[in-house]
Amino acid sequence: MTDQFDAQLQKALDSMRDMLPESALLHLEAKLRQIHAERPDLEAREVVNLAFDVLEGDRIDARLAMEEARERVDEAASAEARRAAMQRIAARSAELTAVEARYPGRATIAEALADAGISWAYLGLSEEDGLLAEEIRRGFGK
């Protein structure tokens, strides 16, 4: 049975040799042999079909794992950007507090800065940093 399977396997692999890179062919052969070892009762055609199903499932699993990893990387990058922004804001906290004290009654820090003729960039902050600064000040109060 194994000699017959090996002959059928070799024929199937030879038919795919021009379509697949060598590494993929070796991976496919290993998968076919693994399935045959686990299910020696299956014909070569059934083993090939099962191998393609398994490899398709592996591809889907790999794609899902990559998407999950990408999400974790994006979350980490976002957290790092927020931490860096908070450090920049903390470094300018005294200046922001002084401008707010000089222009009381303004609804936002941005309004106080505008009245003072100062931009976020002048303080070394971005517009996004300014939005976070407003969020922090509203959340924590003065």
PDB file of C-alpha atoms in Angstrom:
ATOM      1  CA  MET A   1       0.000   0.000   0.000  1.00  0.00           C
ATOM      2  CA  THR A   2       2.824   2.394   0.869  1.00  0.00           C
ATOM      3  CA  ASP A   3       4.605   1.753  -2.455  1.00  0.00           C
ATOM      4  CA  GLN A   4       1.365   2.474  -4.303  1.00  0.00           C
ATOM      5  CA  PHE A   5       0.815   5.621  -2.210  1.00  0.00           C
ATOM      6  CA  ASP A   6       4.407   6.756  -2.820  1.00  0.00           C
ATOM      7  CA  ALA A   7       3.962   6.301  -6.576  1.00  0.00           C
ATOM      8  CA  GLN A   8       0.689   8.232  -6.565  1.00  0.00           C
ATOM      9  CA  LEU A   9       2.210  10.907  -4.316  1.00  0.00           C
ATOM     10  CA  GLN A  10       5.205  11.305  -6.591  1.00  0.00           C
ATOM     11  CA  LYS A  11       2.917  11.620  -9.616  1.00  0.00           C
ATOM     12  CA  ALA A  12       0.831  14.317  -7.860  1.00  0.00           C
ATOM     13  CA  LEU A  13       3.933  16.220  -6.738  1.00  0.00           C
ATOM     14  CA  ASP A  14       5.448  16.024 -10.225  1.00  0.00           C
ATOM     15  CA  SER A  15       2.272  17.552 -11.666  1.00  0.00           C
ATOM     16  CA  MET A  16       2.599  20.493  -9.246  1.00  0.00           C
ATOM     17  CA  ARG A  17       6.360  20.971  -9.528  1.00  0.00           C
ATOM     18  CA  ASP A  18       6.037  23.727 -12.155  1.00  0.00           C
ATOM     19  CA  MET A  19       3.325  25.572 -10.220  1.00  0.00           C
ATOM     20  CA  LEU A  20       4.869  25.698  -6.745  1.00  0.00           C
ATOM     21  CA  PRO A  21       8.186  26.910  -5.388  1.00  0.00           C
ATOM     22  CA  GLU A  22      10.379  24.162  -3.964  1.00  0.00           C
ATOM     23  CA  SER A  23       9.726  25.191  -0.346  1.00  0.00           C
ATOM     24  CA  ALA A  24       5.966  24.974  -0.861  1.00  0.00           C
ATOM     25  CA  LEU A  25       6.325  21.623  -2.585  1.00  0.00           C
ATOM     26  CA  LEU A  26       8.360  20.270   0.330  1.00  0.00           C
ATOM     27  CA  HIS A  27       5.798  21.608   2.802  1.00  0.00           C
ATOM     28  CA  LEU A  28       2.999  19.997   0.809  1.00  0.00           C
ATOM     29  CA  GLU A  29       4.834  16.685   0.639  1.00  0.00           C
ATOM     30  CA  ALA A  30       5.407  16.727   4.402  1.00  0.00           C
ATOM     31  CA  LYS A  31       1.727  17.471   4.980  1.00  0.00           C
ATOM     32  CA  LEU A  32       0.680  14.675   2.608  1.00  0.00           C
ATOM     33  CA  ARG A  33       2.966  12.178   4.350  1.00  0.00           C
ATOM     34  CA  GLN A  34       1.706  13.297   7.772  1.00  0.00           C
ATOM     35  CA  ILE A  35      -1.916  12.814   6.745  1.00  0.00           C
ATOM     36  CA  HIS A  36      -1.120   9.444   5.153  1.00  0.00           C
ATOM     37  CA  ALA A  37       0.627   8.328   8.357  1.00  0.00           C
ATOM     38  CA  GLU A  38      -2.410   9.341  10.407  1.00  0.00           C
ATOM     39  CA  ARG A  39      -4.936   7.946   7.920  1.00  0.00           C
ATOM     40  CA  PRO A  40      -3.361   5.075   5.950  1.00  0.00           C
ATOM     41  CA  ASP A  41      -6.851   3.950   4.930  1.00  0.00           C
ATOM     42  CA  LEU A  42      -7.275   6.939   2.578  1.00  0.00           C
ATOM     43  CA  GLU A  43      -6.458   6.839  -1.107  1.00  0.00           C
ATOM     44  CA  ALA A  44      -3.832   9.252  -2.415  1.00  0.00           C
ATOM     45  CA  ARG A  45      -6.505  11.472  -4.003  1.00  0.00           C
ATOM     46  CA  GLU A  46      -8.319  11.785  -0.661  1.00  0.00           C
ATOM     47  CA  VAL A  47      -5.036  12.550   1.104  1.00  0.00           C
ATOM     48  CA  VAL A  48      -4.281  15.316  -1.420  1.00  0.00           C
ATOM     49  CA  ASN A  49      -7.761  16.826  -1.000  1.00  0.00           C
ATOM     50  CA  LEU A  50      -7.473  16.654   2.779  1.00  0.00           C
ATOM     51  CA  ALA A  51      -4.010  18.220   2.671  1.00  0.00           C
ATOM     52  CA  PHE A  52      -5.285  21.160   0.642  1.00  0.00           C
ATOM     53  CA  ASP A  53      -8.141  21.621   3.113  1.00  0.00           C
ATOM     54  CA  VAL A  54      -5.703  21.535   6.033  1.00  0.00           C
ATOM     55  CA  LEU A  55      -3.317  23.958   4.320  1.00  0.00           C
ATOM     56  CA  GLU A  56      -6.213  26.326   3.573  1.00  0.00           C
ATOM     57  CA  GLY A  57      -7.156  26.198   7.248  1.00  0.00           C
ATOM     58  CA  ASP A  58      -3.525  26.878   8.182  1.00  0.00           C
ATOM     59  CA  ARG A  59      -3.514  29.878   5.830  1.00  0.00           C
ATOM     60  CA  ILE A  60      -6.676  31.246   7.427  1.00  0.00           C
ATOM     61  CA  ASP A  61      -5.240  30.705  10.920  1.00  0.00           C
ATOM     62  CA  ALA A  62      -2.022  32.477   9.921  1.00  0.00           C
ATOM     63  CA  ARG A  63      -3.954  35.426   8.470  1.00  0.00           C
ATOM     64  CA  LEU A  64      -6.015  35.740  11.650  1.00  0.00           C
ATOM     65  CA  ALA A  65      -2.885  35.548  13.800  1.00  0.00           C
ATOM     66  CA  MET A  66      -1.228  38.252  11.688  1.00  0.00           C
ATOM     67  CA  GLU A  67      -4.278  40.492  11.965  1.00  0.00           C
ATOM     68  CA  GLU A  68      -4.295  40.028  15.737  1.00  0.00           C
ATOM     69  CA  ALA A  69      -0.577  40.790  15.916  1.00  0.00           C
ATOM     70  CA  ARG A  70      -1.079  43.906  13.770  1.00  0.00           C
ATOM     71  CA  GLU A  71      -3.822  45.076  16.133  1.00  0.00           C
ATOM     72  CA  ARG A  72      -1.513  44.597  19.135  1.00  0.00           C
ATOM     73  CA  VAL A  73       1.267  46.520  17.381  1.00  0.00           C
ATOM     74  CA  ASP A  74      -1.166  49.329  16.493  1.00  0.00           C
ATOM     75  CA  GLU A  75      -2.446  49.460  20.083  1.00  0.00           C
ATOM     76  CA  ALA A  76       1.112  49.585  21.414  1.00  0.00           C
ATOM     77  CA  ALA A  77       2.037  52.353  18.966  1.00  0.00           C
ATOM     78  CA  SER A  78      -1.060  54.306  19.942  1.00  0.00           C
ATOM     79  CA  ALA A  79      -0.292  53.900  23.642  1.00  0.00           C
ATOM     80  CA  GLU A  80       3.303  55.019  23.053  1.00  0.00           C
ATOM     81  CA  ALA A  81       2.145  58.069  21.084  1.00  0.00           C
ATOM     82  CA  ARG A  82      -0.286  58.988  23.878  1.00  0.00           C
ATOM     83  CA  ARG A  83       2.452  58.557  26.505  1.00  0.00           C
ATOM     84  CA  ALA A  84       4.815  60.785  24.499  1.00  0.00           C
ATOM     85  CA  ALA A  85       2.086  63.407  24.064  1.00  0.00           C
ATOM     86  CA  MET A  86       1.350  63.356  27.782  1.00  0.00           C
ATOM     87  CA  GLN A  87       5.054  63.887  28.497  1.00  0.00           C
ATOM     88  CA  ARG A  88       5.147  66.870  26.127  1.00  0.00           C
ATOM     89  CA  ILE A  89       2.034  68.304  27.771  1.00  0.00           C
ATOM     90  CA  ALA A  90       3.456  67.757  31.264  1.00  0.00           C
ATOM     91  CA  ALA A  91       6.645  69.543  30.220  1.00  0.00           C
ATOM     92  CA  ARG A  92       4.557  72.590  29.190  1.00  0.00           C
ATOM     93  CA  SER A  93       2.089  72.422  32.069  1.00  0.00           C
ATOM     94  CA  ALA A  94       3.486  75.517  33.794  1.00  0.00           C
ATOM     95  CA  GLU A  95       3.171  77.611  30.625  1.00  0.00           C
ATOM     96  CA  LEU A  96      -0.369  76.347  29.991  1.00  0.00           C
ATOM     97  CA  THR A  97      -1.385  77.098  33.579  1.00  0.00           C
ATOM     98  CA  ALA A  98       0.119  80.595  33.328  1.00  0.00           C
ATOM     99  CA  VAL A  99      -1.750  81.378  30.103  1.00  0.00           C
ATOM    100  CA  GLU A 100      -5.018  80.102  31.600  1.00  0.00           C
ATOM    101  CA  ALA A 101      -4.462  82.257  34.693  1.00  0.00           C
ATOM    102  CA  ARG A 102      -3.708  85.307  32.564  1.00  0.00           C
ATOM    103  CA  TYR A 103      -6.886  84.793  30.479  1.00  0.00           C
ATOM    104  CA  PRO A 104      -9.496  83.529  32.936  1.00  0.00           C
ATOM    105  CA  GLY A 105     -12.985  82.643  31.816  1.00  0.00           C
ATOM    106  CA  ARG A 106     -11.949  81.119  28.503  1.00  0.00           C
ATOM    107  CA  ALA A 107     -13.800  77.903  27.730  1.00  0.00           C
ATOM    108  CA  THR A 108     -10.705  76.127  26.466  1.00  0.00           C
ATOM    109  CA  ILE A 109      -6.950  76.315  26.656  1.00  0.00           C
ATOM    110  CA  ALA A 110      -6.950  76.899  22.899  1.00  0.00           C
ATOM    111  CA  GLU A 111      -9.035  80.061  23.389  1.00  0.00           C
ATOM    112  CA  ALA A 112      -6.646  81.333  26.074  1.00  0.00           C
ATOM    113  CA  LEU A 113      -3.665  80.615  23.827  1.00  0.00           C
ATOM    114  CA  ALA A 114      -5.339  82.378  20.894  1.00  0.00           C
ATOM    115  CA  ASP A 115      -6.011  85.442  23.049  1.00  0.00           C
ATOM    116  CA  ALA A 116      -2.372  85.390  24.148  1.00  0.00           C
ATOM    117  CA  GLY A 117      -1.227  85.081  20.529  1.00  0.00           C
ATOM    118  CA  ILE A 118       0.468  81.762  21.225  1.00  0.00           C
ATOM    119  CA  SER A 119       0.116  78.620  19.132  1.00  0.00           C
ATOM    120  CA  TRP A 120       0.384  75.031  20.237  1.00  0.00           C
ATOM    121  CA  ALA A 121       3.446  74.745  17.979  1.00  0.00           C
ATOM    122  CA  TYR A 122       5.140  77.646  19.789  1.00  0.00           C
ATOM    123  CA  LEU A 123       4.889  75.567  22.955  1.00  0.00           C
ATOM    124  CA  GLY A 124       6.281  72.512  21.140  1.00  0.00           C
ATOM    125  CA  LEU A 125       2.879  70.835  21.035  1.00  0.00           C
ATOM    126  CA  SER A 126       0.795  69.596  18.134  1.00  0.00           C
ATOM    127  CA  GLU A 127      -2.893  70.251  17.595  1.00  0.00           C
ATOM    128  CA  GLU A 128      -3.497  66.642  18.708  1.00  0.00           C
ATOM    129  CA  ASP A 129      -1.489  67.347  21.871  1.00  0.00           C
ATOM    130  CA  GLY A 130      -3.747  70.343  22.439  1.00  0.00           C
ATOM    131  CA  LEU A 131      -6.851  68.183  22.189  1.00  0.00           C
ATOM    132  CA  LEU A 132      -5.350  65.756  24.700  1.00  0.00           C
ATOM    133  CA  ALA A 133      -4.390  68.651  26.992  1.00  0.00           C
ATOM    134  CA  GLU A 134      -7.989  69.873  26.911  1.00  0.00           C
ATOM    135  CA  GLU A 135      -9.216  66.356  27.661  1.00  0.00           C
ATOM    136  CA  ILE A 136      -6.798  66.036  30.574  1.00  0.00           C
ATOM    137  CA  ARG A 137      -7.734  69.415  32.043  1.00  0.00           C
ATOM    138  CA  ARG A 138     -11.463  68.701  31.742  1.00  0.00           C
ATOM    139  CA  GLY A 139     -11.006  65.241  33.236  1.00  0.00           C
ATOM    140  CA  PHE A 140      -8.869  66.285  36.151  1.00  0.00           C
ATOM    141  CA  GLY A 141     -10.072  69.841  36.671  1.00  0.00           C
ATOM    142  CA  LYS A 142      -7.694  72.589  37.696  1.00  0.00           C
TER     143      LYS A 142
END
